Coordinates of C-alpha atoms in Angstrom, one line a residue:
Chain Y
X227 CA 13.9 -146.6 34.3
X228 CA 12.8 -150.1 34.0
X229 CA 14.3 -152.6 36.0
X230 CA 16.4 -155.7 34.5
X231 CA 13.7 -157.8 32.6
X232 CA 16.4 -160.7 31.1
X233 CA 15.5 -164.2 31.9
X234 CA 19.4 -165.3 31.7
X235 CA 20.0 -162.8 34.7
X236 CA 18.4 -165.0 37.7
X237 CA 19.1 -163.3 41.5
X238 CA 21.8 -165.9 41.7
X239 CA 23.8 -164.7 38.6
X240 CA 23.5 -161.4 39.5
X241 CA 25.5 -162.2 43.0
X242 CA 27.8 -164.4 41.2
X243 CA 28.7 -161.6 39.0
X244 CA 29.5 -159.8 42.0
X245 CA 31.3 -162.6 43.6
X246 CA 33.3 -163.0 40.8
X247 CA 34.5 -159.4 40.8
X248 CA 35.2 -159.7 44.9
X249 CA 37.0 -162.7 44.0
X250 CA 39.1 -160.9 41.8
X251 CA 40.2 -158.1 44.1
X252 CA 40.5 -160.6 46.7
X253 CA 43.2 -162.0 44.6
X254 CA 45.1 -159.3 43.9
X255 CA 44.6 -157.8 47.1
X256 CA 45.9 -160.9 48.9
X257 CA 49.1 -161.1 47.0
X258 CA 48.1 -164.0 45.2
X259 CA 49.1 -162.7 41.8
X260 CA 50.6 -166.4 40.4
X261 CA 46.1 -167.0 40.7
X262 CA 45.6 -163.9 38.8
X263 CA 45.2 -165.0 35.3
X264 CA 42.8 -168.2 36.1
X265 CA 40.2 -165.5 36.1
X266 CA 40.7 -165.3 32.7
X267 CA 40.3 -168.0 29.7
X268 CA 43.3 -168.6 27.8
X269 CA 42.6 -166.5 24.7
X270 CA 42.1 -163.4 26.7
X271 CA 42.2 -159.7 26.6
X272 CA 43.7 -157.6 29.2
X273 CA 43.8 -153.5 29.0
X274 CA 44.2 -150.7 30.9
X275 CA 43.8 -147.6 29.8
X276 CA 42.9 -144.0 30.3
X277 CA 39.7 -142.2 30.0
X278 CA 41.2 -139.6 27.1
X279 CA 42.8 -142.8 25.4
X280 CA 40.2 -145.2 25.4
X281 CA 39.3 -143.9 21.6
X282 CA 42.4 -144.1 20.2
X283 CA 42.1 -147.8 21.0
X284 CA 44.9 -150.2 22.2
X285 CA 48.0 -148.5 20.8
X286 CA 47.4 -146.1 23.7
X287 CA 47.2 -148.4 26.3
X288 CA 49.0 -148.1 29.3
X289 CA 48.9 -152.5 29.4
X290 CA 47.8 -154.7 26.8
X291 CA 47.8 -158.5 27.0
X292 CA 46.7 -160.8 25.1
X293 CA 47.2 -163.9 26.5
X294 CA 47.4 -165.8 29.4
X295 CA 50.6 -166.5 28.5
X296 CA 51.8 -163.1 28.5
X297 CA 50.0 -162.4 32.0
X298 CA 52.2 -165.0 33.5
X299 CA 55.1 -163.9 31.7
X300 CA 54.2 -160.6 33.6
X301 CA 53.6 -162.3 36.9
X302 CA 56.9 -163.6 37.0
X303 CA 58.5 -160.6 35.6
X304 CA 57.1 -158.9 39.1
X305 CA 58.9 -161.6 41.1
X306 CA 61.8 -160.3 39.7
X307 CA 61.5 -156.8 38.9
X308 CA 64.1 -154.6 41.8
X309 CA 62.0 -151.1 39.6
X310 CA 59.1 -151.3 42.4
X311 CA 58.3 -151.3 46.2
X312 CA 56.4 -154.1 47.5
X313 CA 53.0 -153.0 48.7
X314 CA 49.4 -153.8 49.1
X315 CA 46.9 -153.0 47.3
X316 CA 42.8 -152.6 48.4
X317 CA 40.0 -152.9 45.7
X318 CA 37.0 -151.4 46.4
X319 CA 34.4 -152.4 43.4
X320 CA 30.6 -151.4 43.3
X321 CA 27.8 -150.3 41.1
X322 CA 27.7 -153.2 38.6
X323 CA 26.2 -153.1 35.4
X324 CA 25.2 -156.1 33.6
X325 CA 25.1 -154.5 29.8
X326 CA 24.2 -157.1 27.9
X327 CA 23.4 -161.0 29.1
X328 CA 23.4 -164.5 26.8
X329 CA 23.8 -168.0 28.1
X330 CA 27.1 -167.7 26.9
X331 CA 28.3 -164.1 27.6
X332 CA 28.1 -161.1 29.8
X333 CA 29.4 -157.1 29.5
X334 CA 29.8 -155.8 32.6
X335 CA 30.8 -152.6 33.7
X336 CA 31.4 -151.6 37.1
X337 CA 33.6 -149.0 39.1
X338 CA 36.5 -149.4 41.1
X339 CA 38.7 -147.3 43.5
X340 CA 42.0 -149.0 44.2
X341 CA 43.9 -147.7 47.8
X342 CA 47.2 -148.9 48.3
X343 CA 49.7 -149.0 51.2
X344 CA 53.4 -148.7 51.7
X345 CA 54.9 -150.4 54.8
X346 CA 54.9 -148.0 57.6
X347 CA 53.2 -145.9 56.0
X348 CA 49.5 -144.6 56.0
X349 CA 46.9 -146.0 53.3
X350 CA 46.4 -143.6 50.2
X351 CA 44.5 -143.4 47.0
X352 CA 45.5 -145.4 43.6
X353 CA 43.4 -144.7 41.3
X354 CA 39.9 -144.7 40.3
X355 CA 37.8 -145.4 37.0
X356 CA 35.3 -148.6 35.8
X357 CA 35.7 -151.9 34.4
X358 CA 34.3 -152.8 31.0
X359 CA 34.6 -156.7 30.2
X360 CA 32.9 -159.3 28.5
X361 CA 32.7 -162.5 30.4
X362 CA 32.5 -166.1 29.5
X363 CA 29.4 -168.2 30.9
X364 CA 30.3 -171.9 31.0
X365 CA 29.5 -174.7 32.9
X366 CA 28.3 -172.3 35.5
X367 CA 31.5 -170.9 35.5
X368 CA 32.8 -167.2 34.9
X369 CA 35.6 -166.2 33.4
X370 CA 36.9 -163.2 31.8
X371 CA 37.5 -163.1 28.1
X372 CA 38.5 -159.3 28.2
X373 CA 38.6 -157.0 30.4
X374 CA 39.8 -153.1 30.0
X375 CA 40.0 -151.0 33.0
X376 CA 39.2 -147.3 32.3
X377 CA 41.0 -145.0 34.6
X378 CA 39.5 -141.7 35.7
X379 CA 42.8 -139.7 35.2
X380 CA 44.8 -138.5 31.9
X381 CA 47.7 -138.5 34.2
X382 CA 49.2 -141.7 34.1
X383 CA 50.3 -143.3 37.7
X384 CA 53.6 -143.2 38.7
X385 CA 53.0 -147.3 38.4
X386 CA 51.2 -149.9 37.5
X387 CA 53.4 -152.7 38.4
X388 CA 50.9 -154.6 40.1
X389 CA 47.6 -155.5 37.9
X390 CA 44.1 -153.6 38.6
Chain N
X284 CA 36.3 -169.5 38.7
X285 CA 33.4 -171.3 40.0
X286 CA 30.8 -169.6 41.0
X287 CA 29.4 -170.1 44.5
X288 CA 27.0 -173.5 44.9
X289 CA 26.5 -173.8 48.6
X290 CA 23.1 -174.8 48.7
X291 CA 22.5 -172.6 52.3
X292 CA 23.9 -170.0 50.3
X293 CA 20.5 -168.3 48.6
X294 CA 20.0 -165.4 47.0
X295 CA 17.7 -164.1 49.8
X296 CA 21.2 -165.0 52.5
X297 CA 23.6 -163.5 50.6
X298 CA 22.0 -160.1 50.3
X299 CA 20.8 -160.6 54.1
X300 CA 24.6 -160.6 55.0
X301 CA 25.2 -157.8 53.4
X302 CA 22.4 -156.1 54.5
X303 CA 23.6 -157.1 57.9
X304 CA 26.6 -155.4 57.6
X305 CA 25.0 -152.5 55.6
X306 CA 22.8 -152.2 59.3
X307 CA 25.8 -152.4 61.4
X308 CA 27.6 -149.6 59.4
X309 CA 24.3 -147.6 59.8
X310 CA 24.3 -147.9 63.5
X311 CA 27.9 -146.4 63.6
X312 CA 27.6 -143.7 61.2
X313 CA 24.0 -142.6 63.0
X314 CA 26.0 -142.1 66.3
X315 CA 23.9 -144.6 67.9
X316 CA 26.4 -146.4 69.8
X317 CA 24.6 -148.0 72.8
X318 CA 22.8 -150.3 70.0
X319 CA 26.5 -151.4 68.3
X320 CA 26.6 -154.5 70.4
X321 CA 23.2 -155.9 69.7
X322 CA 24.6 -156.8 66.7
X323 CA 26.5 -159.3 68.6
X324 CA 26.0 -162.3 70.3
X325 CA 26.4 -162.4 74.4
X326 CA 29.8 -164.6 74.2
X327 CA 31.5 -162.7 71.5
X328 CA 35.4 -161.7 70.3
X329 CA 35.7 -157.9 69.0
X330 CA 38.9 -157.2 67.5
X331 CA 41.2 -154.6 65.5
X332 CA 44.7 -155.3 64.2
X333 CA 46.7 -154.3 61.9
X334 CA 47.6 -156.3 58.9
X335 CA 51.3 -156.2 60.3
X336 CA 50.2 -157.6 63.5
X337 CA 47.7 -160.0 62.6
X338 CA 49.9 -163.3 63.0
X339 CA 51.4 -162.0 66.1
X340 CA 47.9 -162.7 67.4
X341 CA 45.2 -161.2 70.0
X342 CA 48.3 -159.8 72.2
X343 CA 49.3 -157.3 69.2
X344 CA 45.9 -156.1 68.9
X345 CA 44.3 -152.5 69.1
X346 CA 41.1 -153.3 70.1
X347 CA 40.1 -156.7 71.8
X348 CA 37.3 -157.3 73.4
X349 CA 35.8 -160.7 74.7
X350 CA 32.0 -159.7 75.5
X351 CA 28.9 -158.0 75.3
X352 CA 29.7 -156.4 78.8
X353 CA 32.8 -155.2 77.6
X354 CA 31.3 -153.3 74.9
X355 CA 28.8 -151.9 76.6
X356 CA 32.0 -150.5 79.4
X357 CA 33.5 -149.1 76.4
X358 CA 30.1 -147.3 75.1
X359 CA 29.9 -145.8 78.5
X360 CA 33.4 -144.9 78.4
X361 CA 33.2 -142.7 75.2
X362 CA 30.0 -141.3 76.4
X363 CA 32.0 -139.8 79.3
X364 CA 35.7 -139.2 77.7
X365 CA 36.6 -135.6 77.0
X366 CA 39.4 -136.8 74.9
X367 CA 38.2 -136.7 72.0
X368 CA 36.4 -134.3 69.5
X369 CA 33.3 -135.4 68.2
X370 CA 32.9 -136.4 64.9
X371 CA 31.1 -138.6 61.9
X372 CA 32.1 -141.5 60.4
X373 CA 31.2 -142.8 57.5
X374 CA 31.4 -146.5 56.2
X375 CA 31.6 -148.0 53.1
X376 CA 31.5 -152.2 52.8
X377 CA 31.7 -153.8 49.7
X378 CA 33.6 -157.1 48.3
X379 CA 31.9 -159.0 50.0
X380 CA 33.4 -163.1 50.2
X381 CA 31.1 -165.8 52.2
X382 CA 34.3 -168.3 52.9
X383 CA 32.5 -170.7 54.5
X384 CA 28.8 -171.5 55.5
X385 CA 26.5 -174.2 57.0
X386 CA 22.8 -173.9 58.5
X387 CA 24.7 -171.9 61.7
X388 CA 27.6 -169.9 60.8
X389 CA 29.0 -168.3 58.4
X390 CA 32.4 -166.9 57.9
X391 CA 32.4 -163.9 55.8
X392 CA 35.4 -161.1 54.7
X393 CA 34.2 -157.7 53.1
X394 CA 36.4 -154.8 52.4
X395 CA 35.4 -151.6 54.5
X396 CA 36.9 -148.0 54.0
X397 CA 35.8 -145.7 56.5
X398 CA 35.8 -141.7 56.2
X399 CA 35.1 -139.1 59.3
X400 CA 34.2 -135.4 59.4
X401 CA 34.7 -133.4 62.2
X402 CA 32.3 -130.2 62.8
X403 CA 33.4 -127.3 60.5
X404 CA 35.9 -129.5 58.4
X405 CA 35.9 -131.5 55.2
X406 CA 35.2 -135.2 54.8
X407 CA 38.7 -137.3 55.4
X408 CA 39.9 -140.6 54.9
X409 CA 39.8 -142.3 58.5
X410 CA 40.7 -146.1 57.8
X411 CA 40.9 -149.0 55.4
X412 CA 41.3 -153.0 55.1
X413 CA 39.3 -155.9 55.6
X414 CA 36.7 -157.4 58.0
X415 CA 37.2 -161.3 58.9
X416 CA 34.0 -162.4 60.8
X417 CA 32.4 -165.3 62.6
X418 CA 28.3 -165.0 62.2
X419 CA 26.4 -166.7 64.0
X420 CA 22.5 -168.1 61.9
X421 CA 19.8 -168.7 64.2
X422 CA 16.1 -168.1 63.9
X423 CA 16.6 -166.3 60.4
X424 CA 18.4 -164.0 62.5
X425 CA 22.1 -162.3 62.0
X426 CA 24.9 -161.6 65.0
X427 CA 28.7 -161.6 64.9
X428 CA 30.1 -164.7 67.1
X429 CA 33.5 -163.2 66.1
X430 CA 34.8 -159.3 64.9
X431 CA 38.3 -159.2 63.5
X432 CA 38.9 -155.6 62.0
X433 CA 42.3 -155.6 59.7
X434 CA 43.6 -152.4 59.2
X435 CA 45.4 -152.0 56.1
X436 CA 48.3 -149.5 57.0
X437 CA 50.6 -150.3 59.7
X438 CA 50.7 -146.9 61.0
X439 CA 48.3 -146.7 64.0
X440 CA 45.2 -144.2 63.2
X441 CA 45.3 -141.5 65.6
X442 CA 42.5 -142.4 67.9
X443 CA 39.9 -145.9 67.8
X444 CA 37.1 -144.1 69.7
X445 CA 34.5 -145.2 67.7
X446 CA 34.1 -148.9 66.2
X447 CA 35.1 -149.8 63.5
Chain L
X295 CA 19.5 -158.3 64.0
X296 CA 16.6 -159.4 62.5
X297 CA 17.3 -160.3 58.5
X298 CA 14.4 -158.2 56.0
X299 CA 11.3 -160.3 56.1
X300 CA 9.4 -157.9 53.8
X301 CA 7.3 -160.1 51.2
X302 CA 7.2 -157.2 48.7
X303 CA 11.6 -157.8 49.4
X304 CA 12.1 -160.9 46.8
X305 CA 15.8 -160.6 46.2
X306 CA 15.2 -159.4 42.4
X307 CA 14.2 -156.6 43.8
X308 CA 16.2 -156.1 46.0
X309 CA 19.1 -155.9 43.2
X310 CA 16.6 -154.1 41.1
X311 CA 17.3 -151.6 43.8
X312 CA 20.6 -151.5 43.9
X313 CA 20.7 -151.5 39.8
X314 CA 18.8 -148.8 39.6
X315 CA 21.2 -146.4 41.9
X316 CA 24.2 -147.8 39.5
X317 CA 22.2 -147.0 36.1
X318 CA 21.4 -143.5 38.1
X319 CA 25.3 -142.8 38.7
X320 CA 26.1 -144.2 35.4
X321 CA 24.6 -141.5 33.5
X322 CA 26.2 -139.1 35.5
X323 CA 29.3 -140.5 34.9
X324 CA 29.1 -140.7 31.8
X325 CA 28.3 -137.3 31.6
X326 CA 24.3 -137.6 30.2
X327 CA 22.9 -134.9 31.9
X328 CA 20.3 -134.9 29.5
X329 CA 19.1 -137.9 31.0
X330 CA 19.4 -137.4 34.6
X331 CA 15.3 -136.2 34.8
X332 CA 14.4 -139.8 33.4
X333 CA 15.1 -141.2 36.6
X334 CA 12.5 -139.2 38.5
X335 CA 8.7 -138.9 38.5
X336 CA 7.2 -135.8 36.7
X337 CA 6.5 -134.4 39.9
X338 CA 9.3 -135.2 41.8
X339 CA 11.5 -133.8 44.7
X340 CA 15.4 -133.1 44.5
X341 CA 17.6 -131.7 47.2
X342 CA 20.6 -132.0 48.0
X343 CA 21.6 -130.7 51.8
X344 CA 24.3 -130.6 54.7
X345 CA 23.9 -132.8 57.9
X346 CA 23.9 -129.8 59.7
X347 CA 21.3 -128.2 57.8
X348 CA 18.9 -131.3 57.6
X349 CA 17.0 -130.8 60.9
X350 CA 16.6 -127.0 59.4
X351 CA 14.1 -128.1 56.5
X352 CA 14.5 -127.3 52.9
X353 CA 15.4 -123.9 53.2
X354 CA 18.5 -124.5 54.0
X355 CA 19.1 -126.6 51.0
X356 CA 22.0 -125.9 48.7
X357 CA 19.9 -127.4 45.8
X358 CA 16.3 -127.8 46.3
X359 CA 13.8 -128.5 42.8
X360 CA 10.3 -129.7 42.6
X361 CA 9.6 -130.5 39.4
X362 CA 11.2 -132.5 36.2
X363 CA 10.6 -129.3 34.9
X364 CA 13.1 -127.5 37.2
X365 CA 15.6 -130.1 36.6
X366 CA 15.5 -129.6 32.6
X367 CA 16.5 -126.2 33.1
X368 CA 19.0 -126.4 35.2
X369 CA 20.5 -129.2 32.5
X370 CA 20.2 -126.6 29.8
X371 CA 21.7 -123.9 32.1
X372 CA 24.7 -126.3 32.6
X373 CA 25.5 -126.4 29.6
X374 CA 25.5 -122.3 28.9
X375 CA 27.7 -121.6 31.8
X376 CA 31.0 -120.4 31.5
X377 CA 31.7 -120.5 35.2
X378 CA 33.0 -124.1 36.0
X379 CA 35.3 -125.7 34.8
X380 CA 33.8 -129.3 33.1
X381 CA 34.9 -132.6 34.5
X382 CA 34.0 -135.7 35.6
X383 CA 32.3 -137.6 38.3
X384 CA 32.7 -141.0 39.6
X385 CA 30.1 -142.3 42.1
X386 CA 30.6 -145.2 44.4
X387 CA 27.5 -145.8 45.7
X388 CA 26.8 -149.1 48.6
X389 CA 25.1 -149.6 52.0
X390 CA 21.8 -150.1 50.6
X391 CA 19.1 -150.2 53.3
X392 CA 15.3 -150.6 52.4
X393 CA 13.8 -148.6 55.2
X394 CA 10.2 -149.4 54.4
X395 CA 8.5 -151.0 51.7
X396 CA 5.2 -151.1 49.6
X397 CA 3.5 -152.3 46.8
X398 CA 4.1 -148.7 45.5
X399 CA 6.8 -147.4 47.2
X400 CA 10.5 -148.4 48.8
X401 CA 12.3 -145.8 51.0
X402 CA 16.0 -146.4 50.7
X403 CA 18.6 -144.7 52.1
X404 CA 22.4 -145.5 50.5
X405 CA 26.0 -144.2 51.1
X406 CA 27.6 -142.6 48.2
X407 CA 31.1 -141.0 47.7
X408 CA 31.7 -139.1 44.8
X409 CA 35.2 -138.5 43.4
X410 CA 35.9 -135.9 40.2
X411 CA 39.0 -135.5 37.8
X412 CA 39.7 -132.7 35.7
X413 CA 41.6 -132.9 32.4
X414 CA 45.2 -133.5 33.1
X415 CA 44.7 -133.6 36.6
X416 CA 45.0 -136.4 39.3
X417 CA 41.3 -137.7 40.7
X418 CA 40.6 -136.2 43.7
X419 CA 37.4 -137.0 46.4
X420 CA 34.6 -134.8 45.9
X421 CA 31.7 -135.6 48.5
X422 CA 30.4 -138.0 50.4
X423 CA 27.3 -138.4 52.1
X424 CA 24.0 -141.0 52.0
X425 CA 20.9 -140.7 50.0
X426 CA 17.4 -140.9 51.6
X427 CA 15.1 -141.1 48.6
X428 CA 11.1 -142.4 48.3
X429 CA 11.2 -144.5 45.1
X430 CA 7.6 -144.9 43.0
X431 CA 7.1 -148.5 41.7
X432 CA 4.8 -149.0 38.4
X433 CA 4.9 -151.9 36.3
X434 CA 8.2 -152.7 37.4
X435 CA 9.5 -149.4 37.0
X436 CA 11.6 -147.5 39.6
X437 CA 11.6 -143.6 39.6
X438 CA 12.5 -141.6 42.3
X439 CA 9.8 -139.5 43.9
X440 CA 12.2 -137.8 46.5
X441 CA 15.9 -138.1 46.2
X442 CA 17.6 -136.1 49.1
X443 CA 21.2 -136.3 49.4
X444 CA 22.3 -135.3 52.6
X445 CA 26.5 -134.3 52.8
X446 CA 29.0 -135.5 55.5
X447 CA 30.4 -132.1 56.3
X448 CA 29.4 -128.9 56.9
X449 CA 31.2 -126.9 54.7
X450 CA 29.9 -126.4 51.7
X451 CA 31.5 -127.8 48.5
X452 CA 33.2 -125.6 46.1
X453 CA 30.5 -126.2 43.7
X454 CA 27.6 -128.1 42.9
X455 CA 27.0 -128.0 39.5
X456 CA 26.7 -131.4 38.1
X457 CA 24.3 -133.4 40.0
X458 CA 24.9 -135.9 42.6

């Protein structure tokens, strides 16, 4: 296997990329969701969907957004929503992939295992599977301009109020 | 999102801290715990709470430990307990955030999940959350000033033999 | 703790390193069996062992191969078998440590937890364990020359017919 040979992707992009994703989690695993979509540009993509449905494309998703605007939308609909226990959430994301690099774009793909935790009671698994985005290089800042998040089960969760 | 641009910050530093942490983990999982506090400094704060807990402060805690000395009793302590089976850990750190740094600390937060196996059992989940750490730069060299274990759940694990 | 001061070390390596585990586990994933030899040196070592059984020496393994060769077959005899049931992987693998390193060789040792999913079922943990592999460097070029993947526990798991 040859290692990464692309000139765009310096030792510091390659961290940032990472950062970016630690960032993310940390968002979402703080609570912060009102930050969530300032990860994303404003004409965005957001998916998640399920290993068996990816090919069917986005009438199968379990979420689709495509806008900020929408993402808020959904943000405040949380605030609201009485459907759903409050709870936290843990991201745990590793192995990174850097598909494709230009000074204006990268596809990354990368897995993530999501534990969550009901109050007063013990941590358990979420759900599992890998990211597949395209993010926007600008300014020496990253953003996403899609991201879909591929879960590892056919059986949908019992939830996904909270984003991945 | 902007990406990181602390100029202490290089590429070479950020994979030392995690390779820092990637040693400490390594010390703990090999059984060798009579090393664990070399990765401290002499004056030093070792502490696990629980996410519940955390602003209630060091009283609340289920760990805390204000020295080197102290974490050596403790070493000696497990060394000698019989109440306790024997087992493996496992750790896994990732996400790792460096929320502050100048040429002599940094303050860093990295999610850990931590799985044990007993003799003659499968693998289990132990414990989750988040570590939020003091670390002290000198010489090129690595050593927590400050330890603060979070534990996702607020459900005390059964036993906190081991570190975390 | 001393951080790496290993000139071979730049940090593109260093992620070159870490890269190179996620392409490995990505093709698992993925389910490219086909290509799982590419990662390895012609003559090569694979084995895959308990913690228990470690100190015992290969024959002990629960999968031991020494050659590309070996590892082609099995591939092929994958795919013939009627007695497991096909699924999928996902490997979270982190806690790099470069134990030594050369102009023409690294030995690493990494954690990795697997989980799998079967069709219409929930994902559930598979193994865990760490990785203590020699890794060739040519040109660039990363191949494993021994990859030995040693389980948590002691009891073996169900099967082992993908790779890990």
């Amino acid at each position: 296997m040859a290692a990464t040979g692309n000139s765009v992707l310096t030792a510091e992009l390659r961290l940032d990329v990472q950062e970016f994703y630690f960032r993310y989690a940390e968002c979402l695993d703080g609570g912060r969701l009102q930050q969530w979509p300032e990860f994303f540009l404003d004409s965005c993509v957001y998916r998640v969907t399920m290993r068996r449905s990816l090919r069917r494309g986005p009438d199968e998703d379990l979420t689709f957004m495509n806008s900020k605007t929408a993402m808020l939308d959904r943000i405040v609909a949380i605030g609201r929503s009485e459907d759903y226990e409050p709870h936290a959430q843990r991201h745990y994301v590793s192995n990174f992939r850097v598909q494709a690099a230009s000074d204006e774009e990268l596809r990354v793909q990368a897995n993530f295992q999501v534990l969550r935790t009901f109050p007063e009671r013990r941590t358990e698994f979420f759900v599992s599977g890998y990211y597949s985005d395209r993010i926007a290089l600008m300014d020496g800042r990253l953003n996403f301009r899609e991201k879909l998040c591929v879960l590892d089960s056919d059986v949908p969760p019992d939830s996904l109020v909270y984003p991945i």
